[in-house]
XYZ file of C-alpha atoms in Angstrom:
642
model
C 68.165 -66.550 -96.522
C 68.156 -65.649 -100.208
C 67.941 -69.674 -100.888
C 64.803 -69.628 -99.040
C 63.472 -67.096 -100.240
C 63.986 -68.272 -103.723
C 62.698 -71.873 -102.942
C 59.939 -70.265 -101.277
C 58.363 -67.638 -102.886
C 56.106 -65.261 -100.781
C 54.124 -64.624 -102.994
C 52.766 -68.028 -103.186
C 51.595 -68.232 -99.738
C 48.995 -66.217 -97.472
C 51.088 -63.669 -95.423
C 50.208 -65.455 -92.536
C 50.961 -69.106 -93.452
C 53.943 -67.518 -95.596
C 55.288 -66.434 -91.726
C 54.262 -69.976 -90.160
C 56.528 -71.717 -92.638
C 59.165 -69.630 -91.872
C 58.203 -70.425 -88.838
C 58.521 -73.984 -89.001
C 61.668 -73.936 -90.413
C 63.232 -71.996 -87.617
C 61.863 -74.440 -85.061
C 62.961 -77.416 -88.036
C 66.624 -76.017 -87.405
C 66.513 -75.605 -84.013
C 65.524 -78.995 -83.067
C 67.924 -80.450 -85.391
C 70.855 -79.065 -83.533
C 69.369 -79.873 -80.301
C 68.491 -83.540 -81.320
C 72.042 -83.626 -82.768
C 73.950 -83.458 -79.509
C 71.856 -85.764 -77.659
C 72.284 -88.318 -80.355
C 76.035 -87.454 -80.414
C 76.602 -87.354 -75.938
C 74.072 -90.516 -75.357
C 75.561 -93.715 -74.612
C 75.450 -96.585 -72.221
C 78.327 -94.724 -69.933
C 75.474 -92.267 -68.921
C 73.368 -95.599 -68.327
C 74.046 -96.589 -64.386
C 73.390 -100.260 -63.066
C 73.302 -100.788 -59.439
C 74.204 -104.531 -57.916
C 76.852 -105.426 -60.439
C 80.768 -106.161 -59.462
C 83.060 -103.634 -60.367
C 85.002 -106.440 -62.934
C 81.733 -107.167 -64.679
C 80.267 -103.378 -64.481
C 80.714 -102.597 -67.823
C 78.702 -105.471 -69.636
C 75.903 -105.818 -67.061
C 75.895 -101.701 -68.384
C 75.734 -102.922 -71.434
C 73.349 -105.600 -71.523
C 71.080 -103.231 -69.195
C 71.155 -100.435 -71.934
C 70.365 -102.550 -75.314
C 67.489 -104.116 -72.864
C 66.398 -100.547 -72.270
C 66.302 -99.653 -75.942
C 64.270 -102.643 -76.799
C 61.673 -101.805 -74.652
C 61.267 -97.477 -75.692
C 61.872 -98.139 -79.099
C 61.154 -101.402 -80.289
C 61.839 -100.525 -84.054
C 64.978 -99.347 -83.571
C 64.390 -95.938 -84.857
C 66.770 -93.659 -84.034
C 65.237 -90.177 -82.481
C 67.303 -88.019 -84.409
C 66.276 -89.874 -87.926
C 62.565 -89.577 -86.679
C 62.559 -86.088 -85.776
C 64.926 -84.878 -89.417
C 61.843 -87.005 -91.186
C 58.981 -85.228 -89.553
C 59.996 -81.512 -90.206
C 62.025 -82.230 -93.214
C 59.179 -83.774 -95.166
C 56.560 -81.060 -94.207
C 58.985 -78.304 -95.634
C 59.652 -80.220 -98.748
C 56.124 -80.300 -99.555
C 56.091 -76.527 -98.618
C 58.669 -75.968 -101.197
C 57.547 -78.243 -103.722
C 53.903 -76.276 -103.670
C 55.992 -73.288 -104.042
C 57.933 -74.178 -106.544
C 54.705 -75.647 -108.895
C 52.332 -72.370 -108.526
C 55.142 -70.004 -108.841
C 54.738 -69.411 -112.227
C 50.968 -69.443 -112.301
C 51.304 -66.691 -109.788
C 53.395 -64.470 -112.210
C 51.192 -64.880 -114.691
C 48.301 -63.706 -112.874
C 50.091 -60.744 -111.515
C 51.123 -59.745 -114.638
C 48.067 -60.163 -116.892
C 47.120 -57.079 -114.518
C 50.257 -54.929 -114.422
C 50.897 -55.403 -118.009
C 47.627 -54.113 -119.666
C 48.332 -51.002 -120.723
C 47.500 -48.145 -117.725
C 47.275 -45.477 -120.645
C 44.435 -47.608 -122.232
C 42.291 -47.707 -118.860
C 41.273 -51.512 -120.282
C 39.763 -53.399 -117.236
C 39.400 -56.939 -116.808
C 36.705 -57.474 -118.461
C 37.964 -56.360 -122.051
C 40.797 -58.737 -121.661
C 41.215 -61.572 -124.426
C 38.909 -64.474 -124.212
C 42.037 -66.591 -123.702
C 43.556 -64.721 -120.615
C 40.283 -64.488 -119.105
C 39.673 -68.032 -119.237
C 43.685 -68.783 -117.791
C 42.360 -65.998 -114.753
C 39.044 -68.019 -114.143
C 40.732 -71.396 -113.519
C 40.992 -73.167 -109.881
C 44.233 -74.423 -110.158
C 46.160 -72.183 -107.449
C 43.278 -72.727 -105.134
C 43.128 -76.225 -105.611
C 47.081 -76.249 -105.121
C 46.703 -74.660 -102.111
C 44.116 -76.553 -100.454
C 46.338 -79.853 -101.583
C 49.419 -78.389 -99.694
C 47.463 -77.608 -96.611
C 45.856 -81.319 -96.520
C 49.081 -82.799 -97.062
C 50.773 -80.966 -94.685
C 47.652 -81.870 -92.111
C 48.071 -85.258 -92.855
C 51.514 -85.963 -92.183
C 51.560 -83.757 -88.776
C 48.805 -85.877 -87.562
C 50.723 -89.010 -88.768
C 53.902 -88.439 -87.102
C 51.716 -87.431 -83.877
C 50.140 -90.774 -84.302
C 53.578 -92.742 -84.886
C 55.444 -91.214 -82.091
C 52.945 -91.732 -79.404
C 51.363 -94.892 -80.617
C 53.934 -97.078 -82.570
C 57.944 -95.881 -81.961
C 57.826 -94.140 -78.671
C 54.852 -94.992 -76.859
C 56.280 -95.636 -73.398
C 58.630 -92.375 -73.849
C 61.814 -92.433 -72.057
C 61.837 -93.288 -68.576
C 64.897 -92.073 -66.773
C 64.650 -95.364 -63.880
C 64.927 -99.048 -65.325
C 64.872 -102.388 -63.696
C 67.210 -104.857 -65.749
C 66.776 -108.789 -65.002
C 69.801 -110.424 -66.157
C 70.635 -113.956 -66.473
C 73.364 -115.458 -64.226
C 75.369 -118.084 -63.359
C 77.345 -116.548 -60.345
C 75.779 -113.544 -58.195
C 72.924 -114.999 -56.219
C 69.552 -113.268 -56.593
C 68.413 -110.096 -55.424
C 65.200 -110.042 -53.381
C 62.507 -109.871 -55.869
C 59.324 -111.651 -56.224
C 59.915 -111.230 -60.127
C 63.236 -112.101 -60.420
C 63.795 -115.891 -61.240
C 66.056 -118.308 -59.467
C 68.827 -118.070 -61.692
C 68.767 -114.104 -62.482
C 70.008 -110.894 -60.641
C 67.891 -107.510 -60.688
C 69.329 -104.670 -61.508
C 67.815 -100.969 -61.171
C 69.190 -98.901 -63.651
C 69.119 -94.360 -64.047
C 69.565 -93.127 -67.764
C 71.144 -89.587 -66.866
C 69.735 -88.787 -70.587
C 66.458 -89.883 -70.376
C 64.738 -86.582 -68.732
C 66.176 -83.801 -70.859
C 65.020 -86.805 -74.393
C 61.011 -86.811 -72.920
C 61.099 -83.383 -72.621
C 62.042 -82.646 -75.958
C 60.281 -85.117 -77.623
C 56.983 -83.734 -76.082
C 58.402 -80.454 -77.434
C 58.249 -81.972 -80.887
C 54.540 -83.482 -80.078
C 53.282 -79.633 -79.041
C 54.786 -78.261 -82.449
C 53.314 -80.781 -84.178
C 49.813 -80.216 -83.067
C 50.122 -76.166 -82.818
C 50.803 -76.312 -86.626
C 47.914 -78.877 -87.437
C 45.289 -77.026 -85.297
C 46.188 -73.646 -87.226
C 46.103 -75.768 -90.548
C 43.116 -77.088 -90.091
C 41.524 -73.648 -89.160
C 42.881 -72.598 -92.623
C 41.301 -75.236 -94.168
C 37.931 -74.216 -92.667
C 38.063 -70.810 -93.098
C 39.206 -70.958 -97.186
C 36.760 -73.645 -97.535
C 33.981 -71.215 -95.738
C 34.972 -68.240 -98.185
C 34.784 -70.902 -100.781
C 31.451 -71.616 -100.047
C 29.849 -68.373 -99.182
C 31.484 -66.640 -102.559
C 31.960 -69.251 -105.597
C 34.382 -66.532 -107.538
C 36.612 -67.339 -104.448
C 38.393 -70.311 -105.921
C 39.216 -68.425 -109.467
C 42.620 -68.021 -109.421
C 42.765 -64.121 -109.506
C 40.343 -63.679 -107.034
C 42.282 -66.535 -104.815
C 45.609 -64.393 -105.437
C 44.068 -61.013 -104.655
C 41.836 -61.852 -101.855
C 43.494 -64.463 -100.099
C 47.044 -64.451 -100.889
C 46.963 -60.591 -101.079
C 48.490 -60.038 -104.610
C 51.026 -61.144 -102.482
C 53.766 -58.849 -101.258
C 53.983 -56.866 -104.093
C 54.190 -52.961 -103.069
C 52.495 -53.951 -99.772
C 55.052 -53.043 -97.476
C 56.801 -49.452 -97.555
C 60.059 -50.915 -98.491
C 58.372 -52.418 -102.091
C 56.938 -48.798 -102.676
C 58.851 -46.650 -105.071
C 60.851 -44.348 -103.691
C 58.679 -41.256 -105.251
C 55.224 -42.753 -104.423
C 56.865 -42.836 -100.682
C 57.904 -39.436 -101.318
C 54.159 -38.419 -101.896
C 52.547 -40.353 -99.284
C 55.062 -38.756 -96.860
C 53.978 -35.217 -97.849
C 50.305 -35.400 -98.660
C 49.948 -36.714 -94.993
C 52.288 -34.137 -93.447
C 49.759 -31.505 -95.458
C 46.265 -33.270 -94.575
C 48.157 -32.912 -91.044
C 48.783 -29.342 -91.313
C 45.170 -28.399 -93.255
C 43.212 -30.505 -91.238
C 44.645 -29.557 -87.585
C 42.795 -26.074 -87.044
C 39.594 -26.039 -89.211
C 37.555 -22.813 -90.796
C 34.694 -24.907 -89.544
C 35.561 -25.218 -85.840
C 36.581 -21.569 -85.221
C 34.161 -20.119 -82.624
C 31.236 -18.350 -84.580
C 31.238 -15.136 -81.885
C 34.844 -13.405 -82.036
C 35.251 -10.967 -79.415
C 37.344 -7.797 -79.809
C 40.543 -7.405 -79.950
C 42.149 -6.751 -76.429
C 39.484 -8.230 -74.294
C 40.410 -11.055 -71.706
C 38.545 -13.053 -72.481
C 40.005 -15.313 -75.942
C 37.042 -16.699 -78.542
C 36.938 -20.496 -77.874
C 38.484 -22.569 -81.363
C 38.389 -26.038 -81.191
C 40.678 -28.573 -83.315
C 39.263 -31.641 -84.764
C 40.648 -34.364 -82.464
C 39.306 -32.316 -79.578
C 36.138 -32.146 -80.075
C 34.889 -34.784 -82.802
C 32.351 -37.402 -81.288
C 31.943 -40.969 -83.006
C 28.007 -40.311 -85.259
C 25.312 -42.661 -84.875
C 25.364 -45.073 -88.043
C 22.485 -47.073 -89.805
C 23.153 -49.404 -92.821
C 20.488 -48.026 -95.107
C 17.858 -45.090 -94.780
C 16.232 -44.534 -91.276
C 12.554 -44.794 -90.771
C 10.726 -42.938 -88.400
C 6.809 -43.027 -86.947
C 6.121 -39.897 -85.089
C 2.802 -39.319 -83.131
C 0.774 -36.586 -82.884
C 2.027 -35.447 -79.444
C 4.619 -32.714 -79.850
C 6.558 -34.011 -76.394
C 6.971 -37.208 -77.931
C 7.811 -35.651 -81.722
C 10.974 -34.366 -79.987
C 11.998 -36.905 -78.321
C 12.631 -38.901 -81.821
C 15.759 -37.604 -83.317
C 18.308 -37.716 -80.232
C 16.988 -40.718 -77.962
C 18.510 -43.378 -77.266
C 19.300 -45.612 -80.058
C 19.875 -49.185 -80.239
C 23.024 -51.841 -80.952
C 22.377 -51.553 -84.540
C 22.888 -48.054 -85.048
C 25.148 -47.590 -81.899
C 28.332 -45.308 -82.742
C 30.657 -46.398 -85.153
C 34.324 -45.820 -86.057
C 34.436 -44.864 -89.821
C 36.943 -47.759 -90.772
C 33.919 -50.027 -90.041
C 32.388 -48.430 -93.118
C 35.301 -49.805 -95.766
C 36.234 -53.164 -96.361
C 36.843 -55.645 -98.885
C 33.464 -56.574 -99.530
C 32.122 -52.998 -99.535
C 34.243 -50.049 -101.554
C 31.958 -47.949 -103.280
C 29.998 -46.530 -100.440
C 27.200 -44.277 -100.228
C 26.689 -41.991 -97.156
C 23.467 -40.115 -96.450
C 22.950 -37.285 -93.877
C 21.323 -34.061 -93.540
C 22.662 -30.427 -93.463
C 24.793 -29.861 -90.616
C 24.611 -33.416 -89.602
C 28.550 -34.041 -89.550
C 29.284 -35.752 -93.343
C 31.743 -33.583 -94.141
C 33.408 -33.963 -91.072
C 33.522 -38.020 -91.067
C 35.691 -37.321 -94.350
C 37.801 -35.098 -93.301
C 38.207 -37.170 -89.994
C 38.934 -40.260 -91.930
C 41.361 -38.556 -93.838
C 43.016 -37.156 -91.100
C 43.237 -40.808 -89.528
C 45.060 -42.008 -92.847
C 47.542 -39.130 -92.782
C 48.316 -40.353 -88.775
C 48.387 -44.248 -89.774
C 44.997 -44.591 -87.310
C 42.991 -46.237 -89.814
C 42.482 -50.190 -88.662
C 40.359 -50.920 -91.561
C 40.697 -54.240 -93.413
C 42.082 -52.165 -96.580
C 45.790 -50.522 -96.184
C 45.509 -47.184 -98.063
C 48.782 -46.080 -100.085
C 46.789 -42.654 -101.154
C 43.770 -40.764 -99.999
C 41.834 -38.386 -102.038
C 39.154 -35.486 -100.875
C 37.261 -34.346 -103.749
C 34.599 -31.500 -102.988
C 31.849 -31.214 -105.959
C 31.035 -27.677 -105.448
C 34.902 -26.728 -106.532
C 34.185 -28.696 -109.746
C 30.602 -26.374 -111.042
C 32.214 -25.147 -113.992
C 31.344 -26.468 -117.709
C 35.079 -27.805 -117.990
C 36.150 -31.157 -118.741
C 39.241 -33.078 -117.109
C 41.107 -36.267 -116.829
C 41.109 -38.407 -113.849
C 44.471 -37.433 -113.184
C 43.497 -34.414 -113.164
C 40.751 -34.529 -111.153
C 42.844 -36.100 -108.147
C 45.314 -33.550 -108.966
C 42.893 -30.480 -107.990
C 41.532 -32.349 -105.053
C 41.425 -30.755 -101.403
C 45.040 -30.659 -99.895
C 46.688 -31.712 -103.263
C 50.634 -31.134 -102.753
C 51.176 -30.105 -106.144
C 49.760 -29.187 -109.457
C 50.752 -32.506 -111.226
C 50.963 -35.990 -110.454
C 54.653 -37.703 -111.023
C 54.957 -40.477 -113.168
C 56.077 -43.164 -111.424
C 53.486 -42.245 -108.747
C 50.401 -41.982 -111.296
C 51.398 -45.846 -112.859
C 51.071 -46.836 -109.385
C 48.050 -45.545 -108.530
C 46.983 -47.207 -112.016
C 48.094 -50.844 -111.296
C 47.344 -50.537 -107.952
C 44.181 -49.031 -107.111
C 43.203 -51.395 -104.430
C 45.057 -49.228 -102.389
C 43.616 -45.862 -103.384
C 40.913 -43.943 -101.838
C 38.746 -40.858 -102.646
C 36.282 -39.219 -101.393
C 33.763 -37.397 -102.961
C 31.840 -35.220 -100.250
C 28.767 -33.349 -100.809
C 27.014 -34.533 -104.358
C 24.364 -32.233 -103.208
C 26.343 -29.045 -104.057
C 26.532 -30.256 -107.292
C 25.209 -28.170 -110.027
C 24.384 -31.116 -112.302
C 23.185 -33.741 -109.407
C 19.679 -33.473 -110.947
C 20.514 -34.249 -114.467
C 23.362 -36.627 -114.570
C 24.414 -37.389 -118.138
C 24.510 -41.378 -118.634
C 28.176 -42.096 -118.947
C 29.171 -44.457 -121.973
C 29.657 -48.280 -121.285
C 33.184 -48.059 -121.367
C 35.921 -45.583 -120.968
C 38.513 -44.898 -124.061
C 41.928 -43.715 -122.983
C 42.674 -42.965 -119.263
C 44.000 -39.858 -120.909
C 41.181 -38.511 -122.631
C 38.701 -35.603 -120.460
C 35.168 -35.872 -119.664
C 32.463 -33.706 -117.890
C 33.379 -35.043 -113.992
C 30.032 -36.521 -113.762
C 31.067 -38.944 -116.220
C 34.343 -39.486 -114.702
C 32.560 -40.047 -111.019
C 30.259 -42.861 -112.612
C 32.798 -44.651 -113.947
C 34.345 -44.655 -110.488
C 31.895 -45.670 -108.684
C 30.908 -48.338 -110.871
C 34.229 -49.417 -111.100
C 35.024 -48.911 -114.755
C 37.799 -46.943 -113.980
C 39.858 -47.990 -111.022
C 37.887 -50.883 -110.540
C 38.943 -51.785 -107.007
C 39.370 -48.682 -105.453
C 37.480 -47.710 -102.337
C 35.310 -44.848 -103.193
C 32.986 -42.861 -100.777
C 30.444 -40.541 -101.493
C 28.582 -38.234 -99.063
C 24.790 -36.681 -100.128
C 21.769 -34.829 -98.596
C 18.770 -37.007 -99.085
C 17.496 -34.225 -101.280
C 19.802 -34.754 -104.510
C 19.403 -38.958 -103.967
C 17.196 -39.189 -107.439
C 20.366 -38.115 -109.212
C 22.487 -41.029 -108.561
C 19.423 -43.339 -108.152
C 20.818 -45.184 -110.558
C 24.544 -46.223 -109.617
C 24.745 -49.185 -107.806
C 26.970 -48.998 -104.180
C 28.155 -52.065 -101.968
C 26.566 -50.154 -99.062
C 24.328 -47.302 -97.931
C 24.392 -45.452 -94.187
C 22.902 -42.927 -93.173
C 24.173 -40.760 -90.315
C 21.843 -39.886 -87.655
C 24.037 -37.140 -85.693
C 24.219 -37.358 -81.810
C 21.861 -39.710 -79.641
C 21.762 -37.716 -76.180
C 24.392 -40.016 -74.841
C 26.457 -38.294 -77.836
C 25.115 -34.691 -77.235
C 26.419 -34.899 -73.615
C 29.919 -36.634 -74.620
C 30.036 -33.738 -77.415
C 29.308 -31.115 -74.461
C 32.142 -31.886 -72.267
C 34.541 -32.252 -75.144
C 33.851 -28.803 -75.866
C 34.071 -27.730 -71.946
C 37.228 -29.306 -72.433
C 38.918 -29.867 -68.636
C 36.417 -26.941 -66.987
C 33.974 -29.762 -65.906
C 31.908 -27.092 -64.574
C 31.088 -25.617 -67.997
C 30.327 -28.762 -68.855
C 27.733 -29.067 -66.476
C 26.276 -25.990 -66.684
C 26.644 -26.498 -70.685
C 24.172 -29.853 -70.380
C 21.660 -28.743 -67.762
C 21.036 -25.551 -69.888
C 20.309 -27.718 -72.858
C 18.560 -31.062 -71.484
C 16.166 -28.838 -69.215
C 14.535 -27.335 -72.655
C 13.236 -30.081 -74.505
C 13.405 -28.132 -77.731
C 16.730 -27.374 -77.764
C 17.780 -30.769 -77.145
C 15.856 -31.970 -79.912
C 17.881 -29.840 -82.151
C 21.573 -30.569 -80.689
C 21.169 -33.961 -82.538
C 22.519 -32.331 -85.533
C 26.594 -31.540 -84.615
C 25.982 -28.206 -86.087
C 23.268 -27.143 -83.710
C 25.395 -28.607 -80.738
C 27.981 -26.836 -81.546
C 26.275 -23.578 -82.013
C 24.389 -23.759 -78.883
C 27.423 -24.601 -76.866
C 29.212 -21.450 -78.553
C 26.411 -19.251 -77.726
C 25.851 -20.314 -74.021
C 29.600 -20.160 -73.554
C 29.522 -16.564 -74.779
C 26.475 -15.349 -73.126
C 28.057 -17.069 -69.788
C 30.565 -14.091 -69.542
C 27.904 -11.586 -69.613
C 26.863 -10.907 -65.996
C 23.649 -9.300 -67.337
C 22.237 -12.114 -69.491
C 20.545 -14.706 -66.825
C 20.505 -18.698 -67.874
C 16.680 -18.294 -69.223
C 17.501 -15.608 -70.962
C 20.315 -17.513 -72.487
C 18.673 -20.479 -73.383
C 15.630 -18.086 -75.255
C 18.657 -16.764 -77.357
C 19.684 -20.422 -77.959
C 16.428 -21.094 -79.417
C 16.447 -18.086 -81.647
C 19.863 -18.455 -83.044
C 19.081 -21.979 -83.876
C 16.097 -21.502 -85.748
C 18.044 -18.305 -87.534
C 21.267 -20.924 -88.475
C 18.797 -23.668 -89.978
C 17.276 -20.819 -92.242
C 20.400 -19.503 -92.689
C 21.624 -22.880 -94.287
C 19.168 -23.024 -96.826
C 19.108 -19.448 -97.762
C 23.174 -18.432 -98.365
C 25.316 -20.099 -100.012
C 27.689 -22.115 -97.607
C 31.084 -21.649 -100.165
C 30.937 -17.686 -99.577
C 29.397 -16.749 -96.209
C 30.660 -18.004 -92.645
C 27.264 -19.689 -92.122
C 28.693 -19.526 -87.976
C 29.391 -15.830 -88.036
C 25.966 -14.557 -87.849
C 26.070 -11.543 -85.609
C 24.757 -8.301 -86.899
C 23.477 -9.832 -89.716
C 21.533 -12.420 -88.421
C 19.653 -10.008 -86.631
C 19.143 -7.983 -89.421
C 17.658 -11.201 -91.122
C 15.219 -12.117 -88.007
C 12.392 -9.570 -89.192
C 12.208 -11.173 -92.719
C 11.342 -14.853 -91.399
C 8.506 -15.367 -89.021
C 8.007 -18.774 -87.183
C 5.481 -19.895 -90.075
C 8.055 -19.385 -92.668
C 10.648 -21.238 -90.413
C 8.413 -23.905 -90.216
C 7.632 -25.125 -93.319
C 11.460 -24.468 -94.978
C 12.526 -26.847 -92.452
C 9.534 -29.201 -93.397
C 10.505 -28.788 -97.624
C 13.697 -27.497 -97.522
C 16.059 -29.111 -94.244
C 14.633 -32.532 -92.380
C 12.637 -34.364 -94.571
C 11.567 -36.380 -91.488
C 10.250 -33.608 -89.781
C 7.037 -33.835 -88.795
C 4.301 -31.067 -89.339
């Protein structure tokens, strides 16, 4: 195995294809063995003649058998030889492609692990000369030769063993016409006057066909999946012309290939800290602050305050590529109606790893307050730290990076900026795991969540063209544009989460994609309802006939906040015997309107924006419906109509 290996090199070969070859060779072996035996059993003793004396058995046998071979393989080639050709000569050019990139391969992986991860030098500061080696087509062009070649023969041994050597196959019944002096003739209309018919059985002949059509069905499994190849790199070829450069060919399509892509190929310390950053994100992210029921009840009473975990109750957001337009009318019925209706297969629920892929890593998501932004992060994270994530990138480490903890005037390193990010395991970053993250930051994602709370989102600084030492520490606004525009761990996937309010700050930065999250269509608001009434489907009812029978509270349960607010409150009041449903649903109302001031007026980093209780009565006074209305116009939906 270590032979092959070394003849051919993985990393020379889509993961894929490298496993077809493999593959190949398996079957190669397999069929040599098999092939073997019947070459080495088969002879004219298992060929029986009928009609022949016993004394002259053995050369009417004979004759019979050579007539037989004449007539399936008229060249004379033996099975065996034809068979050790076919799959021999495919693997050598396998190997023999191998063999010729190898070394280009190496070279391209290590013009990027050698620069200097100290230096934070990107690509494009490299020397003219190993820029111009990176740029060149000669590994795709390799590549696509192999494939052809490889096409070409499978169809030409298809072509020779069903058209030229073996075209009749192997019968396992033949009738041999033999000259002869003595026996009189048989009755046959085809047999001359002076010949005897014999009918022959080939015990052999059965168990040949059937693995000869064997070889036929390999042979055109592995030229159909070629030639798929062949259209799909030709495709990507087309569609992106920096494609064919060899380090794009060797990072996109052959995967940097193998190298620390497995577990195994990890260090043992970057293991290490994957294994415990996800068993904290596990632990942190399990029972949130954010999810705890906003109306605790005193201690003693039977009835327990209702806390919800994450994968309870979290409901897949309605997604747009882009910003979301909206044309209201004048009729308040119909003003409602806009934010939670029904929307359409473009913006139709989402998982977030449809968000990240190769094409798009610096991504910019836009949502209102309360609208569920900081939850998507948190939820992806949590999906990384249970191996959920299906996205197209494989993740070796996550980062959550809140902007509000970062408000002070203090400068810091990148490393030290994903050291004091949300459910960091320690207060440093090792070594061996930090040069990782440095060579490999294709598989390193962070998240920066709410750019909004920022205290400099207004007046971002214009960070120099390019960074100096990966060492040295800058103001983190600095630090976050060279991120995002990839001066500084170029390929990472990096996600950033906004209100539309504090957009004109990074109006400038250029993402691979914009969303914007809608919140809850009322398909979603009901889902979200009986998650929260949980297995008590009669909550759950009651729950969604309070809210879809008032028009105006519906309209406001498209924001996850509200929803989950409302359900707390009507859950609560529920246990009250002297509280009717109208009465409940009025209360609804007012604590809604009190939590959407309530947003914009206290700061969300030091007051329990869901514990309102004496104090949010206290607060009703101060705010009359006027008021409400136009800090929700200014201040909290800029959709929302007048």
């Amino acid at each position: 195995m270590d032979h092959l290996k070394e003849s051919l090199a993985p990393r020379t070969f889509n993961k894929i294809s490298y496993a077809a070859v493999l593959i190949w060779f398996v079957i190669s072996v397999i069929f040599f063995g098999i092939f073997a035996e019947v070459e080495n059993t088969e002879s004219r003793y298992d060929f029986r003649c009928g009609g022949a004396k016993s004394e002259n058995i053995d050369l009417i046998r004979g004759e019979c058998f050579e007539k037989y071979e004449k007539q399936h393989n008229k060249y004379g080639v033996p099975v065996y030889g034809f068979v050790i050709t076919n799959f021999l000569l495919i693997a050598i050019v396998c190997v023999i492609y191998s063999q010729t990139v190898r070394n280009t391969v190496d070279h391209l992986s290590s013009s990027s692990r050698d620069r200097d991860p100290e230096s934070g030098q990107s690509r494009d500061q490299e020397s003219p000369t190993r820029q111009t080696t990176n740029c060149g087509h000669r590994l795709f062009i390799a590549y696509c030769c192999q494939l052809s070649t490889r096409l070409v023969l499978g169809v030409l041994f298809i072509l020779l063993q069903t058209q030229l050597l073996y075209p009749l196959k192997f019968s396992s019944t033949f009738e041999c016409c033999l000259n002869s002096g003595t026996n009189p003739p048989k009755n046959s209309s085809d047999a001359a006057p002076n010949s005897t018919l014999h009918k022959c059985h080939n015990q052999r002949a059965i168990k040949k066909t059937f693995w000869m059509n064997a070889v036929l069905a390999v042979n055109g499994i592995f030229d159909a999946g070629i030639l798929i190849e062949i259209v799909y790199i030709l495709t990507q070829a087309w569609i992106e012309r920096n494609f064919m450069q060899d380090s794009d060919f060797l990072k996109t399509y052959l995967n940097a290939n193998h190298e620390g892509t497995s577990g195994h190929d990890k260090p043992k310390q970057l293991q290490s800290f994957i294994a415990r950053t996800r068993k904290i994100i596990e632990e942190d992210t399990r029972c949130l602050y954010e999810l705890q029921s906003p109306f605790r009840r005193p201690p003693g009473e039977e009835t327990k305050a209702k806390d919800l975990t994450l994968d309870q109750i979290y409901t897949n957001l309605v997604i747009i590529p882009n910003r979301a337009h909206y044309n209201f009318t004048t009729n308040r019925q119909e003003q409602l109606k806009v934010y939670p209706r029904s929307r359409d297969e473009e913006s139709h629920p989402k998982s977030l790893e449809d968000l990240l892929n190769d094409k798009n890593k610096k991504v910019l998501i836009v949502g209102r307050p309360g609208i569920g932004k900081t939850l998507c992060c948190i939820k992806l994270l949590r999906d990384w730290a249970f191996e959920k994530v299906k996205s197209q990138i494989q993740f070796d480490a996550a980062f959550f990076v809140k902007f509000r903890r970062f408000n002070s005037a203090d400068d810091l390193s990148l490393r030290e900026l994903l050291t004091r990010s949300e459910h960091s395991i320690s207060d440093h970053l090792d070594n061996e795991v930090w040069n990782y993250i440095l060579q490999h930051p294709e598989g390193v994602l962070i998240l920066f969540d709410g750019f909004d709370e920022f205290k400099d989102n207004a007046n971002m600084a214009v960070a120099p063209s390019h960074p100096g030492s990966i060492k040295d520490k800058m103001p983190l606004q600095i630090l976050y544009q060279w991120l995002v525009t990839g001066k500084l761990l170029k390929d990472a996937s990096i996600v950033t989460t906004t209100r539309p309010t504090a957009l004109t700050g990074i109006a400038h930065l250029n993402f691979d994609k914009t969303f914007e999250i809608l919140g809850f269509s009322t398909e979603q608001i009901q889902e979200y309802i009986n998650k929260f009434a949980g297995v008590d489907n009669q909550v759950g009812e009651t729950l969604w006939r309070h809210i879809s029978s008032n028009m105006n509270l519906l309209s406001l349960c498209y924001v996850p906040v509200n929803s989950f607010i409302v359900c707390s409150n009507n859950t609560y009041n529920s246990n009250k015997e002297e509280i009717d449903d109208h009465e409940a649903i009025d209360r609804n109302t007012v604590l809604v309107v009190l939590l959407l001031v309530f947003f914009e007026t206290f700061p969300t980093d030091k007051v329990n924006v869901f514990t309102l209780g004496a104090t949010a009565t206290e607060i009703v006074p101060g705010f009359g419906i006027f008021h409400f209305g136009k800090n929700a116009k200014e201040n909290y939906t800029d959709h929302e109509p007048n």
